[in-house]
Coordinates of C-alpha atoms and ligand atoms in Angstrom, one line a residue:
X158 CA -53.5 42.6 -46.1
X159 CA -55.3 41.1 -49.1
X160 CA -58.1 38.9 -47.9
X161 CA -58.9 37.0 -51.0
X162 CA -57.0 35.8 -54.1
X163 CA -58.6 37.3 -57.2
X164 CA -59.9 34.7 -59.6
X165 CA -60.3 35.7 -63.3
X166 CA -62.7 34.0 -65.6
X167 CA -63.6 35.0 -69.1
X168 CA -67.1 33.6 -69.0
X169 CA -69.6 35.4 -66.9
X170 CA -73.2 34.5 -66.3
X171 CA -74.7 37.2 -64.2
X172 CA -77.9 35.3 -63.6
X173 CA -76.3 32.8 -61.1
X174 CA -77.1 33.6 -57.5
X175 CA -75.4 31.3 -55.0
X176 CA -77.0 30.4 -51.6
X177 CA -74.8 30.6 -48.5
X178 CA -75.4 29.3 -45.0
X179 CA -72.9 31.4 -43.1
X180 CA -72.8 29.5 -39.8
X181 CA -71.1 30.1 -36.5
X182 CA -69.3 26.8 -36.7
X183 CA -69.8 25.6 -40.3
X184 CA -70.7 27.2 -43.6
X185 CA -72.1 25.7 -46.8
X186 CA -72.6 27.0 -50.4
X187 CA -74.6 25.9 -53.4
X188 CA -76.6 27.0 -56.4
X189 CA -79.4 25.9 -58.6
X190 CA -77.6 24.1 -61.4
X191 CA -79.4 22.5 -64.4
X192 CA -82.7 23.1 -62.6
X193 CA -81.6 21.4 -59.3
X194 CA -80.5 22.9 -56.1
X195 CA -77.1 21.4 -55.1
X196 CA -74.5 22.1 -52.5
X197 CA -70.9 22.2 -53.6
X198 CA -68.0 20.2 -52.2
X199 CA -64.5 21.5 -52.0
X200 CA -61.5 19.8 -53.6
X201 CA -61.4 17.4 -50.7
X202 CA -65.0 16.3 -51.3
X203 CA -66.5 18.1 -48.2
X204 CA -69.6 20.1 -48.5
X205 CA -69.0 21.6 -45.0
X206 CA -66.5 24.4 -44.6
X207 CA -65.6 25.1 -41.0
X208 CA -66.1 28.9 -40.3
X209 CA -62.5 29.2 -39.2
X210 CA -59.8 31.6 -40.6
X211 CA -56.1 31.4 -39.9
X212 CA -54.1 34.6 -40.6
X213 CA -50.4 34.0 -41.3
X214 CA -47.8 36.3 -39.6
X215 CA -47.3 39.7 -41.3
X216 CA -44.0 38.9 -42.9
X217 CA -45.2 35.7 -44.6
X218 CA -46.3 36.0 -48.2
X219 CA -49.2 33.6 -47.7
X220 CA -53.0 34.2 -48.0
X221 CA -55.2 33.4 -45.0
X222 CA -56.3 29.8 -44.7
X223 CA -60.0 29.0 -44.4
X224 CA -61.9 25.9 -43.2
X225 CA -60.3 22.6 -42.3
X226 CA -56.8 23.9 -43.2
X227 CA -57.3 26.8 -40.7
X228 CA -58.7 24.4 -38.1
X229 CA -55.4 22.4 -38.3
X230 CA -53.5 25.6 -37.5
X231 CA -55.5 26.2 -34.3
X232 CA -53.4 23.9 -32.2
X233 CA -50.2 25.5 -33.5
X234 CA -51.2 29.2 -33.5
X235 CA -54.4 29.7 -31.6
X236 CA -54.0 33.5 -31.4
X237 CA -54.1 33.8 -35.2
X238 CA -57.0 31.3 -35.8
X239 CA -60.4 32.9 -35.6
X240 CA -63.6 30.9 -34.9
X241 CA -67.2 31.8 -34.1
X242 CA -66.8 35.3 -35.7
X243 CA -70.6 35.3 -36.4
X244 CA -71.2 36.0 -32.7
X245 CA -69.4 39.4 -33.2
X246 CA -71.1 40.6 -36.3
X247 CA -72.7 44.0 -36.0
X248 CA -71.8 44.3 -32.3
X249 CA -70.0 47.1 -30.5
X250 CA -69.5 45.5 -27.1
X251 CA -69.4 42.0 -25.8
X252 CA -69.3 40.9 -22.2
X253 CA -65.9 40.0 -20.8
X254 CA -66.7 36.3 -20.4
X255 CA -67.8 36.2 -24.1
X256 CA -64.7 38.1 -25.2
X257 CA -62.6 35.5 -23.4
X258 CA -63.9 32.8 -25.8
X259 CA -62.0 34.5 -28.6
X260 CA -58.3 33.6 -29.1
X261 CA -57.1 37.2 -29.5
X262 CA -58.0 40.5 -27.8
X263 CA -61.1 42.4 -29.0
X264 CA -60.6 46.1 -29.2
X265 CA -63.2 48.8 -29.8
X266 CA -63.1 51.0 -33.0
X267 CA -65.4 53.8 -34.1
X268 CA -67.6 51.4 -36.1
X269 CA -67.6 48.3 -34.0
X270 CA -65.1 45.7 -32.7
X271 CA -61.7 44.6 -34.0
X272 CA -60.0 41.3 -33.6
X273 CA -56.5 42.3 -32.7
X274 CA -54.5 39.3 -34.0
X275 CA -51.2 41.3 -33.6
X276 CA -50.0 44.8 -33.0
X277 CA -50.0 45.4 -36.7
X278 CA -53.3 43.6 -37.7
X279 CA -56.7 44.4 -36.4
X280 CA -59.6 42.9 -38.3
X281 CA -63.3 43.7 -38.2
X282 CA -65.8 40.8 -37.9
X283 CA -66.9 41.7 -41.4
X284 CA -63.3 41.3 -42.7
X285 CA -63.1 37.8 -41.2
X286 CA -66.6 36.8 -42.5
X287 CA -65.6 38.2 -45.9
X288 CA -62.6 35.9 -46.0
X289 CA -64.9 32.9 -45.3
X290 CA -67.4 34.1 -47.9
X291 CA -64.5 34.6 -50.4
X292 CA -63.6 30.9 -49.9
X293 CA -67.2 29.8 -50.3
X294 CA -67.4 32.0 -53.5
X295 CA -64.3 30.3 -54.8
X296 CA -65.7 26.9 -54.1
X297 CA -68.8 27.8 -56.1
X298 CA -66.8 29.4 -58.9
X299 CA -64.7 26.2 -59.2
X300 CA -67.8 24.0 -59.3
X301 CA -69.7 26.1 -61.8
X302 CA -66.6 27.2 -63.7
X303 CA -67.8 30.8 -63.9
X304 CA -67.4 34.0 -62.1
X305 CA -70.1 34.5 -59.4
X306 CA -71.0 38.0 -58.1
X307 CA -74.4 37.5 -56.5
X308 CA -75.5 35.7 -53.3
X309 CA -78.3 35.0 -50.9
X310 CA -76.9 34.7 -47.3
X311 CA -78.8 33.4 -44.3
X312 CA -78.8 34.9 -40.8
X313 CA -80.5 33.8 -37.5
X314 CA -84.0 35.1 -37.1
X315 CA -83.0 37.1 -34.0
X316 CA -80.3 39.1 -35.9
X317 CA -81.0 42.8 -35.6
X318 CA -80.6 45.5 -38.2
X319 CA -76.9 46.0 -37.4
X320 CA -76.1 42.3 -37.6
X321 CA -77.9 42.0 -40.9
X322 CA -76.1 45.0 -42.3
X323 CA -72.8 43.7 -41.2
X324 CA -73.5 40.4 -42.9
X325 CA -74.4 42.2 -46.1
X326 CA -71.2 44.3 -45.9
X327 CA -69.1 41.1 -45.4
X328 CA -70.6 39.8 -48.6
X329 CA -69.8 43.0 -50.4
X330 CA -66.2 42.8 -49.2
X331 CA -66.0 39.4 -50.7
X332 CA -67.1 40.8 -54.0
X333 CA -70.7 39.6 -53.8
X334 CA -73.8 41.6 -54.3
X335 CA -76.1 40.3 -51.5
X336 CA -79.5 39.9 -53.2
X337 CA -81.3 38.8 -50.0
X338 CA -80.5 38.3 -46.4
X339 CA -82.7 35.4 -45.4
X340 CA -83.8 34.1 -42.0
X341 CA -82.4 30.6 -41.4
X342 CA -85.7 28.9 -40.3
X343 CA -87.4 30.4 -43.3
X344 CA -84.7 29.0 -45.6
X345 CA -85.1 25.6 -44.0
X346 CA -88.8 25.5 -44.6
X347 CA -88.1 26.0 -48.3
X348 CA -85.6 23.1 -48.3
X349 CA -88.3 20.8 -46.8
X350 CA -90.4 21.6 -49.9
X351 CA -93.2 23.1 -47.8
X352 CA -94.2 25.2 -50.7
X353 CA -95.8 21.9 -52.0
X354 CA -98.2 21.9 -49.1
X355 CA -101.8 23.1 -49.6
X356 CA -103.0 26.7 -49.3
X357 CA -102.9 28.2 -45.8
X358 CA -100.8 25.3 -44.4
X359 CA -99.0 26.2 -41.2
X360 CA -95.7 24.8 -40.3
X361 CA -93.3 25.0 -37.4
X362 CA -89.5 24.9 -38.0
X363 CA -87.7 23.6 -35.0
X364 CA -83.9 24.3 -35.3
X365 CA -81.5 22.9 -32.7
X366 CA -77.9 23.3 -33.7
X367 CA -74.6 23.2 -31.7
X368 CA -75.0 26.4 -29.8
X369 CA -78.4 27.9 -30.7
X370 CA -82.1 27.1 -30.8
X371 CA -84.7 28.8 -33.1
X372 CA -88.3 28.1 -33.5
X373 CA -90.4 29.7 -36.3
X374 CA -94.1 29.4 -37.2
X375 CA -94.8 29.9 -40.9
X376 CA -97.9 30.1 -43.1
X377 CA -98.2 29.4 -46.8
X378 CA -100.7 31.3 -48.8
X379 CA -100.8 31.8 -52.6
X380 CA -97.5 30.1 -52.8
X381 CA -96.0 32.7 -50.4
X382 CA -94.4 32.0 -47.1
X383 CA -95.2 34.3 -44.2
X384 CA -93.3 34.0 -41.0
X385 CA -96.0 34.4 -38.3
X386 CA -93.6 34.3 -35.3
X387 CA -90.2 33.4 -34.1
X388 CA -88.5 32.7 -30.7
X389 CA -85.2 31.2 -29.7
X390 CA -82.2 31.0 -27.4
X391 CA -78.7 31.7 -28.6
X392 CA -77.1 29.7 -25.7
X393 CA -78.9 26.4 -26.1
X394 CA -77.8 23.5 -28.3
X395 CA -75.8 20.3 -28.7
X396 CA -72.7 21.8 -27.0
X397 CA -74.7 21.8 -23.7
X398 CA -75.5 18.1 -24.2
X399 CA -71.8 17.4 -24.9
X400 CA -70.8 19.0 -21.7
X401 CA -73.4 17.2 -19.7
X402 CA -72.3 13.8 -21.1
X403 CA -68.6 14.7 -20.6
X404 CA -69.3 15.6 -17.0
X405 CA -71.1 12.2 -16.5
X406 CA -68.1 10.4 -18.0
X407 CA -65.8 12.3 -15.6
X408 CA -67.8 10.9 -12.7
X409 CA -67.7 7.4 -14.2
X410 CA -64.0 7.7 -14.5
X411 CA -63.8 8.8 -10.9
X412 CA -62.1 12.1 -11.9
X413 CA -62.7 15.2 -9.9
X414 CA -64.3 17.7 -12.4
X415 CA -62.8 20.8 -10.6
X416 CA -59.2 19.6 -10.4
X417 CA -59.0 17.5 -13.6
X418 CA -56.3 18.7 -16.1
X419 CA -57.5 20.4 -19.3
X420 CA -56.3 17.4 -21.5
X421 CA -58.6 15.1 -19.5
X422 CA -61.5 17.5 -20.1
X423 CA -60.7 17.7 -23.8
X424 CA -60.4 13.9 -24.2
X425 CA -63.7 13.2 -22.5
X426 CA -65.4 16.0 -24.4
X427 CA -64.2 14.4 -27.6
X428 CA -65.4 11.0 -26.5
X429 CA -68.7 12.4 -25.4
X430 CA -69.3 14.0 -28.8
X431 CA -68.5 10.7 -30.6
X432 CA -70.8 8.8 -28.2
X433 CA -73.6 11.3 -28.7
X434 CA -73.4 11.0 -32.5
X435 CA -73.4 7.2 -32.4
X436 CA -76.3 7.0 -30.0
X437 CA -78.5 8.8 -32.5
X438 CA -78.4 5.5 -34.4
X439 CA -77.3 2.8 -31.9
X440 CA -78.9 1.8 -28.6
X441 CA -75.5 1.4 -26.9
X442 CA -72.0 2.8 -27.3
X443 CA -68.8 1.9 -25.5
X444 CA -66.6 4.9 -24.7
X445 CA -62.9 3.9 -24.8
X446 CA -60.2 6.5 -24.0
X447 CA -56.7 5.0 -23.8
X448 CA -54.4 6.5 -21.2
X449 CA -56.9 8.9 -19.9
X450 CA -55.1 9.5 -16.6
X451 CA -51.4 8.7 -17.3
X452 CA -51.2 4.9 -17.8
X453 CA -54.9 4.2 -17.0
X454 CA -57.4 3.8 -19.8
X455 CA -61.1 4.4 -19.4
X456 CA -64.0 2.3 -20.7
X457 CA -67.6 2.7 -20.1
X458 CA -70.9 1.8 -21.8
X459 CA -73.5 4.5 -22.4
X460 CA -77.0 3.6 -23.5
X461 CA -79.4 5.8 -25.6
X462 CA -81.7 6.0 -22.6
X463 CA -78.9 7.2 -20.3
X464 CA -78.0 9.9 -22.8
X465 CA -81.7 10.8 -23.2
X466 CA -81.9 11.3 -19.4
X467 CA -78.9 13.6 -19.4
X468 CA -80.1 15.6 -22.4
X469 CA -83.8 15.8 -21.3
X470 CA -83.5 18.9 -19.0
X471 CA -81.5 20.8 -21.8
X472 CA -83.9 19.9 -24.6
X473 CA -86.8 20.6 -22.4
X474 CA -85.8 24.3 -22.4
X475 CA -87.1 24.4 -26.0
X476 CA -90.6 23.8 -24.8
X477 CA -91.5 27.2 -23.4
X478 CA -89.9 28.9 -26.4
X479 CA -92.1 26.8 -28.7
X480 CA -95.2 27.7 -26.7
X481 CA -94.3 31.4 -26.9
X482 CA -93.9 31.2 -30.7
X483 CA -97.2 29.4 -31.0
X484 CA -98.9 32.0 -28.8
X485 CA -97.3 34.9 -30.8
X486 CA -98.5 33.3 -34.0
X487 CA -102.1 33.5 -32.7
X488 CA -102.6 29.9 -33.8
X489 CA -103.9 26.9 -31.9
X490 CA -101.5 24.0 -31.6
X491 CA -103.9 21.9 -33.6
X492 CA -103.7 24.3 -36.6
X493 CA -100.1 23.5 -37.2
X494 CA -100.0 21.1 -40.1
X495 CA -96.3 20.2 -40.2
X496 CA -93.3 20.3 -37.9
X497 CA -89.8 20.1 -39.5
X498 CA -86.5 19.6 -37.8
X499 CA -83.3 21.5 -38.6
X500 CA -79.9 21.5 -37.1
X501 CA -77.5 18.6 -36.3
X502 CA -78.9 18.0 -32.8
X503 CA -82.3 17.1 -34.1
X504 CA -80.8 13.8 -35.1
X505 CA -81.1 12.8 -31.5
X506 CA -84.1 10.5 -30.8
X507 CA -84.8 12.4 -27.5
X508 CA -85.0 15.7 -29.4
X509 CA -87.4 14.2 -31.9
X510 CA -89.6 12.8 -29.1
X511 CA -89.7 16.1 -27.3
X512 CA -90.5 18.0 -30.5
X513 CA -93.3 15.5 -31.2
X514 CA -94.6 15.9 -27.7
X515 CA -94.6 19.7 -27.8
X516 CA -96.5 19.9 -31.1
X517 CA -98.6 16.8 -30.7
X518 CA -97.5 15.3 -34.0
X519 CA -94.6 13.4 -35.5
X520 CA -92.0 15.8 -37.0
X521 CA -90.9 15.6 -40.6
X522 CA -87.3 14.3 -40.7
X523 CA -87.1 13.8 -44.5
X524 CA -84.2 16.3 -45.0
X525 CA -80.6 16.3 -43.9
X526 CA -80.9 18.6 -40.9
X527 CA -77.4 20.0 -41.3
X528 CA -77.9 21.1 -44.9
X529 CA -81.5 22.3 -44.9
X530 CA -80.7 26.0 -44.3
X531 CA -78.1 26.1 -47.0
X532 CA -80.4 24.3 -49.4
X533 CA -83.1 26.8 -48.7
X534 CA -80.7 29.7 -49.5
X535 CA -79.8 28.0 -52.7
X536 CA -83.5 27.6 -53.6
X537 CA -84.1 31.3 -52.8
X538 CA -81.1 32.2 -55.0
X539 CA -82.7 30.2 -57.7
X540 CA -86.0 32.0 -57.3
X541 CA -84.3 35.4 -57.4
X542 CA -82.3 34.5 -60.5
X543 CA -85.4 33.3 -62.2
X544 CA -84.3 29.6 -62.2
X545 CA -86.9 28.5 -59.7
X546 CA -90.4 30.0 -59.5
X547 CA -93.6 30.2 -57.5
X548 CA -92.3 30.9 -54.0
X549 CA -91.4 34.3 -52.4
X550 CA -90.2 34.4 -48.8
X551 CA -91.4 37.0 -46.3
X552 CA -89.5 37.4 -43.0
X553 CA -90.5 39.2 -39.8
X554 CA -89.1 41.8 -37.5
X555 CA -87.5 40.1 -34.4
X556 CA -88.4 43.1 -32.1
X557 CA -90.8 46.0 -32.1
X558 CA -89.6 49.3 -33.7
X559 CA -90.9 52.7 -32.7
X560 CA -90.1 56.2 -31.3
X561 CA -90.2 57.9 -28.0
X562 CA -93.2 60.1 -27.4
X563 CA -94.0 62.7 -24.8
X564 CA -93.7 61.5 -21.2
X565 CA -90.9 59.0 -22.2
X566 CA -93.3 56.4 -23.6
X567 CA -92.5 53.9 -26.3
X568 CA -94.7 54.4 -29.3
X569 CA -94.6 51.3 -31.5
X570 CA -94.7 51.9 -35.2
X571 CA -93.8 48.4 -36.5
X572 CA -94.7 45.7 -33.9
X573 CA -92.6 42.6 -33.3
X574 CA -93.2 39.8 -35.9
X575 CA -94.3 42.3 -38.6
X576 CA -93.8 40.6 -42.0
X577 CA -91.1 42.4 -44.0
X578 CA -90.7 44.3 -46.3
X579 CA -93.0 46.6 -44.3
X580 CA -93.9 50.3 -44.1
X581 CA -95.9 52.1 -41.5
X582 CA -96.2 55.7 -40.2
X583 CA -97.9 58.0 -37.7
X584 CA -98.6 61.7 -37.3
X585 CA -97.2 63.5 -34.2
X586 CA -97.7 67.0 -32.9
X587 CA -95.9 69.4 -30.5
X588 CA -96.7 68.7 -26.8
X589 CA -95.9 72.2 -25.6
X590 CA -96.4 75.7 -27.0
X591 CA -93.5 77.5 -28.7
X592 CA -91.7 74.2 -29.5
X593 CA -89.6 74.5 -32.6
X594 CA -88.2 71.0 -33.1
X595 CA -89.0 67.4 -32.3
X596 CA -86.4 64.9 -31.5
X597 CA -87.1 61.5 -33.1
X598 CA -85.5 58.7 -31.1
X599 CA -85.7 55.5 -33.0
X600 CA -86.2 52.6 -30.5
X601 CA -86.2 48.8 -30.7
X602 CA -87.7 46.7 -27.9
X603 CA -90.7 45.4 -26.1
X604 CA -90.8 47.6 -23.0
X605 CA -93.5 50.3 -22.4
X606 CA -91.0 53.0 -21.4
X607 CA -88.6 54.4 -24.0
X608 CA -85.7 54.3 -21.5
X609 CA -85.9 50.5 -21.2
X610 CA -85.7 49.9 -25.0
X611 CA -82.6 50.3 -27.2
X612 CA -81.9 53.4 -29.1
X613 CA -81.0 52.7 -32.8
X614 CA -80.4 56.4 -33.6
X615 CA -82.0 59.8 -33.4
X616 CA -82.5 63.0 -35.4
X617 CA -84.4 66.2 -35.2
X618 CA -87.2 67.7 -37.2
X619 CA -87.6 71.5 -37.2
X620 CA -91.0 73.2 -37.6
X621 CA -92.6 76.5 -37.1
X622 CA -93.2 77.5 -33.5
X623 CA -96.9 77.8 -32.5
X624 CA -99.4 76.8 -29.9
X625 CA -99.6 73.3 -28.5
X626 CA -100.8 70.8 -31.0
X627 CA -100.0 73.0 -33.9
X628 CA -97.2 71.1 -35.6
X629 CA -97.8 68.1 -37.8
X630 CA -94.8 65.7 -38.1
X631 CA -95.2 62.5 -39.9
X632 CA -92.8 59.6 -39.1
X633 CA -92.5 56.7 -41.4
X634 CA -90.6 53.4 -40.8
X635 CA -89.8 51.2 -43.7
X636 CA -87.8 48.0 -43.7
X637 CA -86.6 46.5 -47.0
X638 CA -86.4 42.8 -47.8
X639 CA -83.0 42.6 -46.1
X640 CA -84.3 43.9 -42.8
X641 CA -82.6 47.3 -43.2
X642 CA -84.6 50.1 -41.6
X643 CA -85.1 53.6 -43.0
X644 CA -86.8 56.2 -40.8
X645 CA -88.3 59.3 -42.4
X646 CA -89.5 62.4 -40.5
X647 CA -91.5 65.0 -42.4
X648 CA -92.9 68.4 -41.4
X649 CA -96.1 68.1 -43.3
X650 CA -96.5 71.9 -43.6
X651 CA -93.1 72.6 -45.3
X652 CA -92.7 69.1 -46.7
X653 CA -89.1 69.1 -45.3
X654 CA -87.8 65.6 -44.8
X655 CA -85.1 64.2 -42.6
X656 CA -84.0 60.6 -43.3
X657 CA -82.1 58.2 -41.0
X658 CA -80.8 54.9 -42.3
X659 CA -80.0 52.3 -39.6
X660 CA -77.9 50.1 -41.8
X661 CA -74.3 50.9 -40.9
X662 CA -74.7 51.7 -37.1
X663 CA -73.3 48.7 -35.1
X664 CA -75.9 48.9 -32.4
X665 CA -74.7 48.4 -28.8
X666 CA -76.7 45.2 -28.3
X667 CA -76.0 41.5 -28.4
X668 CA -77.8 38.4 -29.3
X669 CA -78.5 37.3 -25.8
X670 CA -79.9 40.8 -25.1
X671 CA -82.6 40.2 -27.8
X672 CA -83.9 37.3 -25.8
X673 CA -83.4 39.1 -22.5
X674 CA -85.5 41.9 -23.9
X675 CA -88.4 39.6 -24.7
X676 CA -88.3 37.8 -21.4
X677 CA -87.8 41.1 -19.5
X678 CA -90.9 42.5 -21.2
X679 CA -92.8 39.5 -19.9
X680 CA -91.3 39.7 -16.4
X681 CA -91.9 43.4 -16.1
X682 CA -95.2 43.4 -18.0
X683 CA -97.2 44.4 -14.9
X684 CA -94.8 47.2 -13.7
X685 CA -94.4 48.5 -17.2
X686 CA -98.1 48.7 -17.8
X687 CA -98.5 50.5 -14.4
X688 CA -95.8 52.9 -15.4
X689 CA -97.5 53.6 -18.8
X690 CA -100.9 54.2 -17.1
X691 CA -99.2 56.4 -14.5
X692 CA -97.4 58.5 -17.1
X693 CA -100.5 58.9 -19.2
X694 CA -102.6 59.8 -16.2
X695 CA -99.9 62.3 -15.0
X696 CA -99.9 64.0 -18.4
X697 CA -103.7 64.3 -18.2
X698 CA -103.4 65.8 -14.6
X699 CA -100.8 68.2 -15.8
X700 CA -103.3 69.4 -18.4
X701 CA -106.4 69.3 -16.2
X702 CA -105.2 71.2 -13.1
X703 CA -104.2 74.5 -14.8
X704 CA -107.3 74.3 -17.0
X705 CA -109.5 74.0 -13.9
X706 CA -107.8 76.9 -12.1
X707 CA -108.3 79.0 -15.3
X708 CA -112.0 78.0 -15.6
X709 CA -112.7 78.8 -11.9
X710 CA -111.2 82.3 -12.5
X711 CA -113.5 82.8 -15.5
X712 CA -116.8 81.4 -14.5
X713 CA -116.4 80.8 -10.7
X714 CA -118.9 83.6 -9.9
X715 CA -121.6 81.7 -11.8
X716 CA -121.2 78.6 -9.6
X717 CA -122.6 77.9 -6.2
X718 CA -120.2 77.8 -3.3
X719 CA -121.0 74.1 -3.0
X720 CA -120.1 73.5 -6.7
X721 CA -116.8 75.4 -6.2
X722 CA -116.0 73.3 -3.1
X723 CA -116.7 70.0 -5.0
X724 CA -114.4 71.1 -7.9
X725 CA -111.7 72.3 -5.5
X726 CA -111.9 69.0 -3.5
X727 CA -111.6 67.0 -6.7
X728 CA -108.6 69.0 -7.8
X729 CA -107.0 68.5 -4.4
X730 CA -107.6 64.8 -4.7
X731 CA -105.7 64.8 -8.0
X732 CA -102.8 66.8 -6.4
X733 CA -102.7 64.3 -3.6
X734 CA -102.8 61.3 -6.0
X735 CA -99.9 62.9 -7.9
X736 CA -97.8 62.4 -4.7
X737 CA -98.6 58.7 -4.4
X738 CA -97.3 57.2 -7.7
X739 CA -100.4 55.0 -7.6
X740 CA -101.6 54.9 -11.3
X741 CA -105.1 53.6 -10.5
X742 CA -105.7 56.3 -7.8
X743 CA -104.6 59.1 -10.1
X744 CA -106.7 57.8 -13.0
X745 CA -109.7 57.7 -10.8
X746 CA -109.0 61.2 -9.3
X747 CA -108.7 62.5 -12.9
X748 CA -112.1 61.0 -13.8
X749 CA -113.7 62.4 -10.7
X750 CA -112.3 65.9 -11.6
X751 CA -113.7 65.5 -15.1
X752 CA -117.1 64.7 -13.7
X753 CA -117.0 67.4 -11.0
X754 CA -116.1 70.0 -13.7
X755 CA -118.8 69.0 -16.2
X756 CA -121.2 71.8 -15.1
X757 CA -118.4 74.3 -15.1
X758 CA -117.2 73.2 -18.6
X759 CA -120.8 73.7 -19.9
X760 CA -120.8 77.2 -18.4
X761 CA -117.5 78.0 -20.0
X762 CA -118.9 77.0 -23.4
X763 CA -122.0 79.1 -22.8
X764 CA -119.8 82.0 -21.9
X765 CA -117.7 81.7 -24.9
X766 CA -120.8 81.5 -27.2
X767 CA -122.2 84.6 -25.6
X768 CA -119.0 86.5 -26.1
X769 CA -118.8 85.4 -29.7
X770 CA -122.4 86.5 -30.4
X771 CA -121.8 89.8 -28.6
X772 CA -118.7 90.4 -30.8
X773 CA -120.8 89.7 -33.9
X774 CA -123.3 92.3 -32.6
X775 CA -126.1 89.7 -32.3
X776 CA -126.6 90.1 -28.6
Ligands
LIG95 P1 -75.4 22.5 -36.6 O1 -75.2 23.7 -35.8 O2 -76.8 22.4 -37.2 O3 -74.3 22.2 -37.5 O4 -75.4 21.3 -35.5 C1 -74.3 21.0 -34.8 C2 -74.7 20.1 -33.7 O5 -75.3 18.9 -34.1 C3 -73.5 19.7 -32.8 O6 -73.8 19.9 -31.4 C4 -73.3 18.3 -33.2 O7 -72.8 17.6 -32.1 C5 -74.8 17.9 -33.4 N1 -74.8 16.6 -34.2 C6 -74.3 16.4 -35.4 N2 -74.6 15.1 -35.8 C7 -75.2 14.5 -34.8 C8 -75.7 13.2 -34.5 N3 -75.6 12.3 -35.4 N4 -76.4 13.0 -33.4 C9 -76.5 14.0 -32.4 N5 -76.0 15.2 -32.6 C10 -75.4 15.5 -33.8

């Protein structure tokens, strides 16, 4: 199936880079034109394109429909109308309840998921996103009257490597070279013109949309934005407020929520959304639903204060996430110079109040919150094409990246919230004698033990066999400006390299799991730390005990029986501690054994010296 109608133009200006906000529900496109960033409207005058695609039946010689035209087909052919495809990008599995939100079955394929819209047609999430991007590209081409081949596309800050790569691939399928994958809150900051703030200004971007919440703390220095930290929740937004208000209306209408027909739910949800939007500007709104239950109509007045009370517990969930982002940024609350609001839900007065309360200052509401992300993408496109200057954006890694080391521990190479592009490396050695290869397991996550983090990939580095600690293997992680990770392993003796690129692997993780990972790392912080201390102590015991036996055999005759008994007792205490799984006890026992063997260790050194001098004929 052809996904996009080719458009031929004779004029081509390769400098133009369009900016795209590829949203879960809605998408927008624009470019810097005649020096100004603008968002383009389609032929019906709308700047917002619903992220919806309708695929006609196989026999029909029609192209897929995108946007409002596709939305209209939803009621007629729901199984062929795809919405919220962004939630599937770069994912291999989704939980059953999430899969049930899609109108057609999701089937697994070697490189990810497929939307099975019929027996004959299975589409990847990239295919569907490419169709949306193709439509946005066409809107831009019509507005600019030239062919467009380059784009900046925004993604949520919590997107992992696989999700970023999938977005980039979707752009390529739509005939676009993706010059930059940009974090949404970072784009929004640009749109608010924060680059005009003074040196070292710190800003918070509070983004509450329909289904997701994101908070980012940024710093401006030398005209460059740095993302200091991000946090968020992919299941928190205006949709929750709609449901709370709809449920309140059901009660007012004396309708039992459990047994009410789906049409009643749908009608009251629609009414709730309309009421919510109006109550952002009016103090009072009268909900009026004709023939809600058969012949009976429903009317009820809702005040802004009533809506605020219903929304409060939902919006309040942003508080702890903001506190986490502030703490991760290592800033004091009072150091934040500006708070900007992004996302349609920030039009609600209660949201503005809570944001003001969290940050202790009035937020900046000077921009249209629905368009800020797209506008930022446009400005970034302008910067990259040389049409706008002075600001470069730097994003951060949403989770820590590292490798597994001996004992099953996570060894972090690039910590969470590292500004990208970034490069870092470490040198490793063989843990046991005679080892000929080292397995490099690339991990992502915040837990202390490798097994609790996610594996992004693995490869092996071969080296010459030798005694313990003989090999030298360098491991280097580099992430490019699009968040794509390359891991290089090098045997520094032979200079042989192995390279692993994590851009095309759809990792078996989902958006919620990113948040779950961060909160688990907090919940299990104590246990994890205990496990790490235990593992490290156990590795030390495993080294110490044979060394002590060996030393006793060599220099035991030079020690008093009391000394020997002390050493043996200390070694026994280590063996006993090994049975307990008590990290503190084992650490202490190791330390005591170290102290108890000090004299013996000195004798060993003396003996070795003596032997060496004898060999050289000095003694
Ligand atoms: P976004 O994901 O940024 O497009 O935001 C979409 C969310 O913003 C939806 O939950 C909308 O109901 C909500 N929204 C849009 N306009 C308003 C408004 N005037 N008042 C309150 N919420 C709004």
